Amino acid sequence: MHKYIYYLLFLFAFNIYGQCNGSKDLCNKRYNEVAYLTTHNAFNSKQDGYLFPNQKSNIAVQLNNGVRGLMIDVYDDNGTTVVYHAYKFLGSKPLSIYFNDIKYFLDNNPNEIITIILESYTSSNAIENEIIKVGLLKYLHTQEINSLWPKLQTMIDSNKRLVILSDKNDANEDQSWYHYIWNFAVENKYGEINCEFNRGSPTNSLFIFNHFITSLTGNKNNAKNVNSFKFLRNHILNCKNLKNKFPNFITVDFCDIGESLDVVNKLNLERK
């Protein structure tokens, strides 16, 4: 009986602590050698009451369902850092709500790595204040430009499991964790399905793979088509071969529609 209990405990420990972002096969891969399911306007969800949402479920649910990259729009609202998409009247909440969700997930999932991609209309100091307020500072990874990214296992062992990328280049010398995204990443054109590079240098180490058809709002009917396994996988493989670039952040609307996580998992499994 005791041997059986010990065996079950061993299996539990292996499943929890022997994996990196859900797979033991990813532990020895560098951060930029891994694909991450990423949500476009992650905060802008039906569940949280936003009008014209891009997602059905909120960030807490997304993380529990396998999302590891979060695109978040941040604004200053009379001294309070808030999130909303384009227009405040469509829905707005304090950024701290979502940072608390992220901290809770990191606290309770020690083998998981999360990336936040900010579209910033506020300052790096304002973001830092929110990070300190909720206790995320200890998780922040710092990456030097043109340096090799660490392996996932290294990030987990050091407990530096949160990467922040921002489109606003205003970090001070003490904010080395606040990475200007276009020093590190390239993206394909967003709002349509294509492979053409948009912002960032193709030689950068990360590839933001925009895969959603949207203008101001998300569209569930479009998501049913483009988030299907065959459609998404074909788009990824086509761009990967055409651009000779491994896509890291597979960015979708309505991540709970279709098979986007299955596609990401298969992409990681096939990566040599």
mmCIF file of C-alpha atoms in Angstrom:
data_model
loop_
_atom_site.group_PDB
_atom_site.id
_atom_site.type_symbol
_atom_site.label_atom_id
_atom_site.label_comp_id
_atom_site.label_asym_id
_atom_site.label_seq_id
_atom_site.Cartn_x
_atom_site.Cartn_y
_atom_site.Cartn_z
ATOM 1 C CA MET A 1 0.000 0.000 0.000
ATOM 2 C CA HIS A 2 2.779 2.418 0.952
ATOM 3 C CA LYS A 3 4.685 1.587 -2.225
ATOM 4 C CA TYR A 4 1.570 2.388 -4.247
ATOM 5 C CA ILE A 5 1.170 5.755 -2.522
ATOM 6 C CA TYR A 6 4.848 6.591 -3.092
ATOM 7 C CA TYR A 7 4.463 5.662 -6.744
ATOM 8 C CA LEU A 8 1.482 7.981 -7.135
ATOM 9 C CA LEU A 9 3.396 10.777 -5.423
ATOM 10 C CA PHE A 10 6.318 10.198 -7.779
ATOM 11 C CA LEU A 11 4.053 10.403 -10.813
ATOM 12 C CA PHE A 12 2.473 13.591 -9.486
ATOM 13 C CA ALA A 13 5.847 15.182 -8.818
ATOM 14 C CA PHE A 14 7.133 14.207 -12.260
ATOM 15 C CA ASN A 15 4.072 15.587 -14.015
ATOM 16 C CA ILE A 16 4.314 18.885 -12.173
ATOM 17 C CA TYR A 17 8.034 19.409 -11.803
ATOM 18 C CA GLY A 18 9.369 17.440 -14.765
ATOM 19 C CA GLN A 19 7.754 19.704 -17.332
ATOM 20 C CA CYS A 20 8.304 23.160 -18.776
ATOM 21 C CA ASN A 21 5.239 24.966 -20.126
ATOM 22 C CA GLY A 22 3.399 21.665 -20.074
ATOM 23 C CA SER A 23 6.006 19.455 -21.740
ATOM 24 C CA LYS A 24 9.273 17.877 -20.634
ATOM 25 C CA ASP A 25 10.431 18.170 -24.263
ATOM 26 C CA LEU A 26 10.559 21.968 -23.949
ATOM 27 C CA CYS A 27 12.828 22.149 -20.909
ATOM 28 C CA ASN A 28 16.045 22.049 -22.915
ATOM 29 C CA LYS A 29 14.829 24.523 -25.539
ATOM 30 C CA ARG A 30 15.626 28.204 -25.431
ATOM 31 C CA TYR A 31 12.852 30.735 -24.939
ATOM 32 C CA ASN A 32 12.998 31.766 -28.613
ATOM 33 C CA GLU A 33 12.867 28.134 -29.764
ATOM 34 C CA VAL A 34 9.366 27.628 -28.348
ATOM 35 C CA ALA A 35 5.915 28.566 -29.648
ATOM 36 C CA TYR A 36 3.382 30.102 -27.260
ATOM 37 C CA LEU A 37 -0.368 30.409 -27.728
ATOM 38 C CA THR A 38 -0.978 34.159 -27.460
ATOM 39 C CA THR A 39 -4.210 36.116 -27.190
ATOM 40 C CA HIS A 40 -4.796 39.329 -29.125
ATOM 41 C CA ASN A 41 -6.287 41.949 -26.780
ATOM 42 C CA ALA A 42 -6.246 39.314 -24.056
ATOM 43 C CA PHE A 43 -8.111 41.495 -21.538
ATOM 44 C CA ASN A 44 -10.928 42.353 -23.972
ATOM 45 C CA SER A 45 -13.223 39.469 -23.085
ATOM 46 C CA LYS A 46 -16.932 38.825 -23.036
ATOM 47 C CA GLN A 47 -16.545 37.265 -19.596
ATOM 48 C CA ASP A 48 -15.270 40.556 -18.164
ATOM 49 C CA GLY A 49 -18.074 42.543 -19.766
ATOM 50 C CA TYR A 50 -16.245 44.368 -22.558
ATOM 51 C CA LEU A 51 -18.284 45.425 -25.564
ATOM 52 C CA PHE A 52 -17.108 44.014 -28.908
ATOM 53 C CA PRO A 53 -14.655 41.553 -27.321
ATOM 54 C CA ASN A 54 -11.702 39.773 -28.898
ATOM 55 C CA GLN A 55 -11.882 36.863 -26.451
ATOM 56 C CA LYS A 56 -14.658 34.914 -24.765
ATOM 57 C CA SER A 57 -12.863 34.049 -21.513
ATOM 58 C CA ASN A 58 -10.891 36.360 -19.262
ATOM 59 C CA ILE A 59 -7.149 36.221 -18.678
ATOM 60 C CA ALA A 60 -7.367 33.936 -15.638
ATOM 61 C CA VAL A 61 -9.274 31.327 -17.641
ATOM 62 C CA GLN A 62 -7.027 31.775 -20.676
ATOM 63 C CA LEU A 63 -3.950 30.987 -18.599
ATOM 64 C CA ASN A 64 -5.577 27.891 -17.135
ATOM 65 C CA ASN A 65 -6.461 26.783 -20.671
ATOM 66 C CA GLY A 66 -2.903 26.975 -22.010
ATOM 67 C CA VAL A 67 -2.399 30.569 -23.171
ATOM 68 C CA ARG A 68 1.151 31.742 -22.407
ATOM 69 C CA GLY A 69 1.338 35.063 -24.253
ATOM 70 C CA LEU A 70 -0.926 38.026 -23.463
ATOM 71 C CA MET A 71 -1.317 41.172 -25.562
ATOM 72 C CA ILE A 72 -2.523 44.008 -23.331
ATOM 73 C CA ASP A 73 -3.266 47.673 -24.151
ATOM 74 C CA VAL A 74 -2.412 49.996 -21.261
ATOM 75 C CA TYR A 75 -3.412 53.624 -20.723
ATOM 76 C CA ASP A 76 -3.108 56.360 -18.139
ATOM 77 C CA ASP A 77 -6.495 57.418 -16.776
ATOM 78 C CA ASN A 78 -5.927 60.418 -14.518
ATOM 79 C CA GLY A 79 -3.080 58.715 -12.715
ATOM 80 C CA THR A 80 -4.520 55.198 -12.753
ATOM 81 C CA THR A 81 -3.113 52.609 -15.135
ATOM 82 C CA VAL A 82 -6.008 50.944 -16.925
ATOM 83 C CA VAL A 83 -6.637 48.673 -19.873
ATOM 84 C CA TYR A 84 -9.091 49.137 -22.709
ATOM 85 C CA HIS A 85 -9.254 48.678 -26.447
ATOM 86 C CA ALA A 86 -9.266 51.917 -28.444
ATOM 87 C CA TYR A 87 -12.214 53.540 -26.620
ATOM 88 C CA LYS A 88 -12.744 53.577 -22.874
ATOM 89 C CA PHE A 89 -16.540 53.433 -23.111
ATOM 90 C CA LEU A 90 -16.284 49.938 -24.625
ATOM 91 C CA GLY A 91 -14.989 48.697 -21.288
ATOM 92 C CA SER A 92 -12.105 49.532 -18.989
ATOM 93 C CA LYS A 93 -10.535 47.987 -15.897
ATOM 94 C CA PRO A 94 -7.465 48.641 -13.737
ATOM 95 C CA LEU A 95 -4.352 46.869 -14.982
ATOM 96 C CA SER A 96 -3.746 45.594 -11.444
ATOM 97 C CA ILE A 97 -6.687 43.181 -11.784
ATOM 98 C CA TYR A 98 -4.958 41.330 -14.587
ATOM 99 C CA PHE A 99 -1.496 41.568 -13.052
ATOM 100 C CA ASN A 100 -2.970 39.922 -9.950
ATOM 101 C CA ASP A 101 -4.365 37.114 -12.117
ATOM 102 C CA ILE A 102 -0.938 36.623 -13.683
ATOM 103 C CA LYS A 103 0.795 36.588 -10.293
ATOM 104 C CA TYR A 104 -1.680 34.051 -8.929
ATOM 105 C CA PHE A 105 -1.007 31.794 -11.895
ATOM 106 C CA LEU A 106 2.776 32.094 -11.597
ATOM 107 C CA ASP A 107 2.603 31.488 -7.847
ATOM 108 C CA ASN A 108 0.644 28.294 -8.351
ATOM 109 C CA ASN A 109 2.322 26.999 -11.511
ATOM 110 C CA PRO A 110 6.083 27.060 -10.877
ATOM 111 C CA ASN A 111 6.976 25.401 -14.191
ATOM 112 C CA GLU A 112 5.170 27.878 -16.436
ATOM 113 C CA ILE A 113 6.545 30.911 -18.284
ATOM 114 C CA ILE A 114 4.362 33.838 -19.364
ATOM 115 C CA THR A 115 5.008 36.688 -21.788
ATOM 116 C CA ILE A 116 3.186 40.028 -21.663
ATOM 117 C CA ILE A 117 3.205 42.106 -24.857
ATOM 118 C CA LEU A 118 2.213 45.680 -24.072
ATOM 119 C CA GLU A 119 0.721 48.258 -26.399
ATOM 120 C CA SER A 120 1.546 51.167 -24.156
ATOM 121 C CA TYR A 121 -0.061 54.587 -23.909
ATOM 122 C CA THR A 122 1.450 55.175 -20.488
ATOM 123 C CA SER A 123 4.970 55.114 -19.041
ATOM 124 C CA SER A 124 7.352 52.355 -18.011
ATOM 125 C CA ASN A 125 7.302 53.891 -14.528
ATOM 126 C CA ALA A 126 3.548 53.435 -14.347
ATOM 127 C CA ILE A 127 3.912 49.801 -15.394
ATOM 128 C CA GLU A 128 6.650 49.285 -12.813
ATOM 129 C CA ASN A 129 4.428 50.710 -10.082
ATOM 130 C CA GLU A 130 1.722 48.176 -10.927
ATOM 131 C CA ILE A 131 4.254 45.342 -11.014
ATOM 132 C CA ILE A 132 5.607 46.256 -7.586
ATOM 133 C CA LYS A 133 2.121 46.728 -6.161
ATOM 134 C CA VAL A 134 1.011 43.178 -6.972
ATOM 135 C CA GLY A 135 4.370 41.507 -6.293
ATOM 136 C CA LEU A 136 5.444 40.495 -9.800
ATOM 137 C CA LEU A 137 8.902 42.048 -9.664
ATOM 138 C CA LYS A 138 10.589 38.854 -8.450
ATOM 139 C CA TYR A 139 9.453 36.983 -11.573
ATOM 140 C CA LEU A 140 10.816 39.407 -14.187
ATOM 141 C CA HIS A 141 13.367 38.130 -16.668
ATOM 142 C CA THR A 142 16.005 40.496 -18.076
ATOM 143 C CA GLN A 143 17.358 39.883 -21.577
ATOM 144 C CA GLU A 144 20.322 41.634 -23.139
ATOM 145 C CA ILE A 145 19.989 42.564 -26.825
ATOM 146 C CA ASN A 146 21.793 40.086 -29.092
ATOM 147 C CA SER A 147 22.383 37.650 -26.216
ATOM 148 C CA LEU A 148 21.203 34.063 -26.320
ATOM 149 C CA TRP A 149 17.861 33.519 -24.651
ATOM 150 C CA PRO A 150 18.016 31.092 -21.723
ATOM 151 C CA LYS A 151 16.516 27.635 -21.816
ATOM 152 C CA LEU A 152 13.080 27.251 -20.266
ATOM 153 C CA GLN A 153 14.515 25.068 -17.518
ATOM 154 C CA THR A 154 17.009 27.808 -16.644
ATOM 155 C CA MET A 155 14.217 30.377 -16.397
ATOM 156 C CA ILE A 156 12.234 28.020 -14.196
ATOM 157 C CA ASP A 157 15.184 27.214 -11.945
ATOM 158 C CA SER A 158 15.920 30.926 -11.448
ATOM 159 C CA ASN A 159 12.187 31.680 -11.083
ATOM 160 C CA LYS A 160 12.474 34.429 -13.724
ATOM 161 C CA ARG A 161 9.354 33.295 -15.539
ATOM 162 C CA LEU A 162 7.762 36.533 -16.725
ATOM 163 C CA VAL A 163 8.934 38.321 -19.876
ATOM 164 C CA ILE A 164 7.657 41.826 -20.613
ATOM 165 C CA LEU A 165 7.848 43.288 -24.112
ATOM 166 C CA SER A 166 6.564 46.794 -24.865
ATOM 167 C CA ASP A 167 6.102 48.861 -28.006
ATOM 168 C CA LYS A 168 7.112 51.991 -26.077
ATOM 169 C CA ASN A 169 10.848 52.532 -25.722
ATOM 170 C CA ASP A 170 10.971 54.559 -22.508
ATOM 171 C CA ALA A 171 12.645 52.298 -19.944
ATOM 172 C CA ASN A 172 15.157 53.905 -17.611
ATOM 173 C CA GLU A 173 18.530 52.354 -16.749
ATOM 174 C CA ASP A 174 17.047 50.513 -13.763
ATOM 175 C CA GLN A 175 14.290 48.876 -15.836
ATOM 176 C CA SER A 176 16.324 46.313 -17.753
ATOM 177 C CA TRP A 177 13.355 43.927 -17.555
ATOM 178 C CA TYR A 178 11.244 46.351 -19.644
ATOM 179 C CA HIS A 179 12.182 45.257 -23.145
ATOM 180 C CA TYR A 180 11.487 47.410 -26.193
ATOM 181 C CA ILE A 181 9.803 44.846 -28.358
ATOM 182 C CA TRP A 182 11.276 45.870 -31.719
ATOM 183 C CA ASN A 183 14.773 45.264 -30.402
ATOM 184 C CA PHE A 184 13.807 41.621 -30.022
ATOM 185 C CA ALA A 185 10.913 40.740 -32.327
ATOM 186 C CA VAL A 186 9.494 40.967 -35.820
ATOM 187 C CA GLU A 187 5.812 40.606 -36.668
ATOM 188 C CA ASN A 188 3.810 39.802 -39.751
ATOM 189 C CA LYS A 189 1.072 42.197 -40.858
ATOM 190 C CA TYR A 190 -1.962 42.022 -38.590
ATOM 191 C CA GLY A 191 -5.660 42.171 -39.373
ATOM 192 C CA GLU A 192 -5.305 39.925 -42.405
ATOM 193 C CA ILE A 193 -3.885 36.494 -43.102
ATOM 194 C CA ASN A 194 -0.478 36.850 -44.738
ATOM 195 C CA CYS A 195 3.232 36.290 -44.164
ATOM 196 C CA GLU A 196 4.634 39.729 -44.941
ATOM 197 C CA PHE A 197 6.781 41.239 -42.220
ATOM 198 C CA ASN A 198 5.577 44.486 -40.693
ATOM 199 C CA ARG A 199 7.371 46.016 -37.701
ATOM 200 C CA GLY A 200 10.745 44.873 -36.415
ATOM 201 C CA SER A 201 13.804 43.424 -38.106
ATOM 202 C CA PRO A 202 13.581 39.938 -39.661
ATOM 203 C CA THR A 203 16.897 39.165 -37.958
ATOM 204 C CA ASN A 204 15.418 39.631 -34.486
ATOM 205 C CA SER A 205 15.201 36.512 -32.352
ATOM 206 C CA LEU A 206 11.413 36.432 -31.824
ATOM 207 C CA PHE A 207 8.534 36.219 -34.305
ATOM 208 C CA ILE A 208 5.075 37.524 -33.393
ATOM 209 C CA PHE A 209 2.784 35.546 -35.658
ATOM 210 C CA ASN A 210 -0.435 37.550 -36.022
ATOM 211 C CA HIS A 211 -3.266 35.257 -37.060
ATOM 212 C CA PHE A 212 -6.579 37.060 -36.764
ATOM 213 C CA ILE A 213 -8.969 38.907 -39.045
ATOM 214 C CA THR A 214 -10.098 42.004 -37.230
ATOM 215 C CA SER A 215 -10.278 45.757 -37.429
ATOM 216 C CA LEU A 216 -11.741 47.427 -34.345
ATOM 217 C CA THR A 217 -13.438 44.319 -32.987
ATOM 218 C CA GLY A 218 -13.029 40.572 -32.942
ATOM 219 C CA ASN A 219 -15.203 38.320 -35.084
ATOM 220 C CA LYS A 220 -16.227 34.886 -33.821
ATOM 221 C CA ASN A 221 -17.305 33.691 -37.251
ATOM 222 C CA ASN A 222 -13.893 34.508 -38.683
ATOM 223 C CA ALA A 223 -12.260 32.791 -35.709
ATOM 224 C CA LYS A 224 -14.157 29.572 -36.442
ATOM 225 C CA ASN A 225 -12.439 29.401 -39.794
ATOM 226 C CA VAL A 226 -8.958 30.746 -39.136
ATOM 227 C CA ASN A 227 -8.528 28.989 -35.760
ATOM 228 C CA SER A 228 -9.277 25.567 -37.216
ATOM 229 C CA PHE A 229 -6.379 23.120 -37.038
ATOM 230 C CA LYS A 230 -5.899 22.841 -40.792
ATOM 231 C CA PHE A 231 -6.170 26.559 -41.568
ATOM 232 C CA LEU A 232 -3.881 27.732 -38.770
ATOM 233 C CA ARG A 233 -1.312 24.998 -39.295
ATOM 234 C CA ASN A 234 -1.149 25.638 -43.043
ATOM 235 C CA HIS A 235 -0.686 29.373 -42.460
ATOM 236 C CA ILE A 236 2.118 28.751 -39.965
ATOM 237 C CA LEU A 237 3.953 26.249 -42.152
ATOM 238 C CA ASN A 238 3.602 28.441 -45.232
ATOM 239 C CA CYS A 239 5.064 31.496 -43.477
ATOM 240 C CA LYS A 240 7.700 29.448 -41.673
ATOM 241 C CA ASN A 241 8.969 28.073 -44.973
ATOM 242 C CA LEU A 242 8.576 31.323 -46.898
ATOM 243 C CA LYS A 243 10.355 33.486 -44.312
ATOM 244 C CA ASN A 244 12.622 30.819 -42.806
ATOM 245 C CA LYS A 245 11.493 32.034 -39.389
ATOM 246 C CA PHE A 246 10.100 29.990 -36.506
ATOM 247 C CA PRO A 247 6.922 31.632 -35.140
ATOM 248 C CA ASN A 248 6.939 32.146 -31.384
ATOM 249 C CA PHE A 249 3.774 33.996 -30.434
ATOM 250 C CA ILE A 250 0.824 32.422 -32.255
ATOM 251 C CA THR A 251 -1.647 35.254 -31.754
ATOM 252 C CA VAL A 252 -5.377 34.665 -32.140
ATOM 253 C CA ASP A 253 -8.788 36.093 -31.377
ATOM 254 C CA PHE A 254 -11.254 33.875 -29.484
ATOM 255 C CA CYS A 255 -8.657 31.336 -28.415
ATOM 256 C CA ASP A 256 -11.360 28.984 -27.119
ATOM 257 C CA ILE A 257 -12.746 28.562 -30.657
ATOM 258 C CA GLY A 258 -10.952 26.076 -32.871
ATOM 259 C CA GLU A 259 -7.796 24.097 -32.218
ATOM 260 C CA SER A 260 -5.111 26.759 -31.844
ATOM 261 C CA LEU A 261 -3.538 25.176 -28.754
ATOM 262 C CA ASP A 262 -3.312 21.812 -30.525
ATOM 263 C CA VAL A 263 -1.502 23.503 -33.406
ATOM 264 C CA VAL A 264 0.965 25.185 -31.039
ATOM 265 C CA ASN A 265 1.633 21.917 -29.216
ATOM 266 C CA LYS A 266 2.282 20.105 -32.478
ATOM 267 C CA LEU A 267 4.578 22.883 -33.676
ATOM 268 C CA ASN A 268 6.622 22.556 -30.491
ATOM 269 C CA LEU A 269 6.710 18.780 -30.746
ATOM 270 C CA GLU A 270 8.064 18.979 -34.299
ATOM 271 C CA ARG A 271 10.709 21.599 -33.524
ATOM 272 C CA LYS A 272 14.145 19.996 -33.669
#
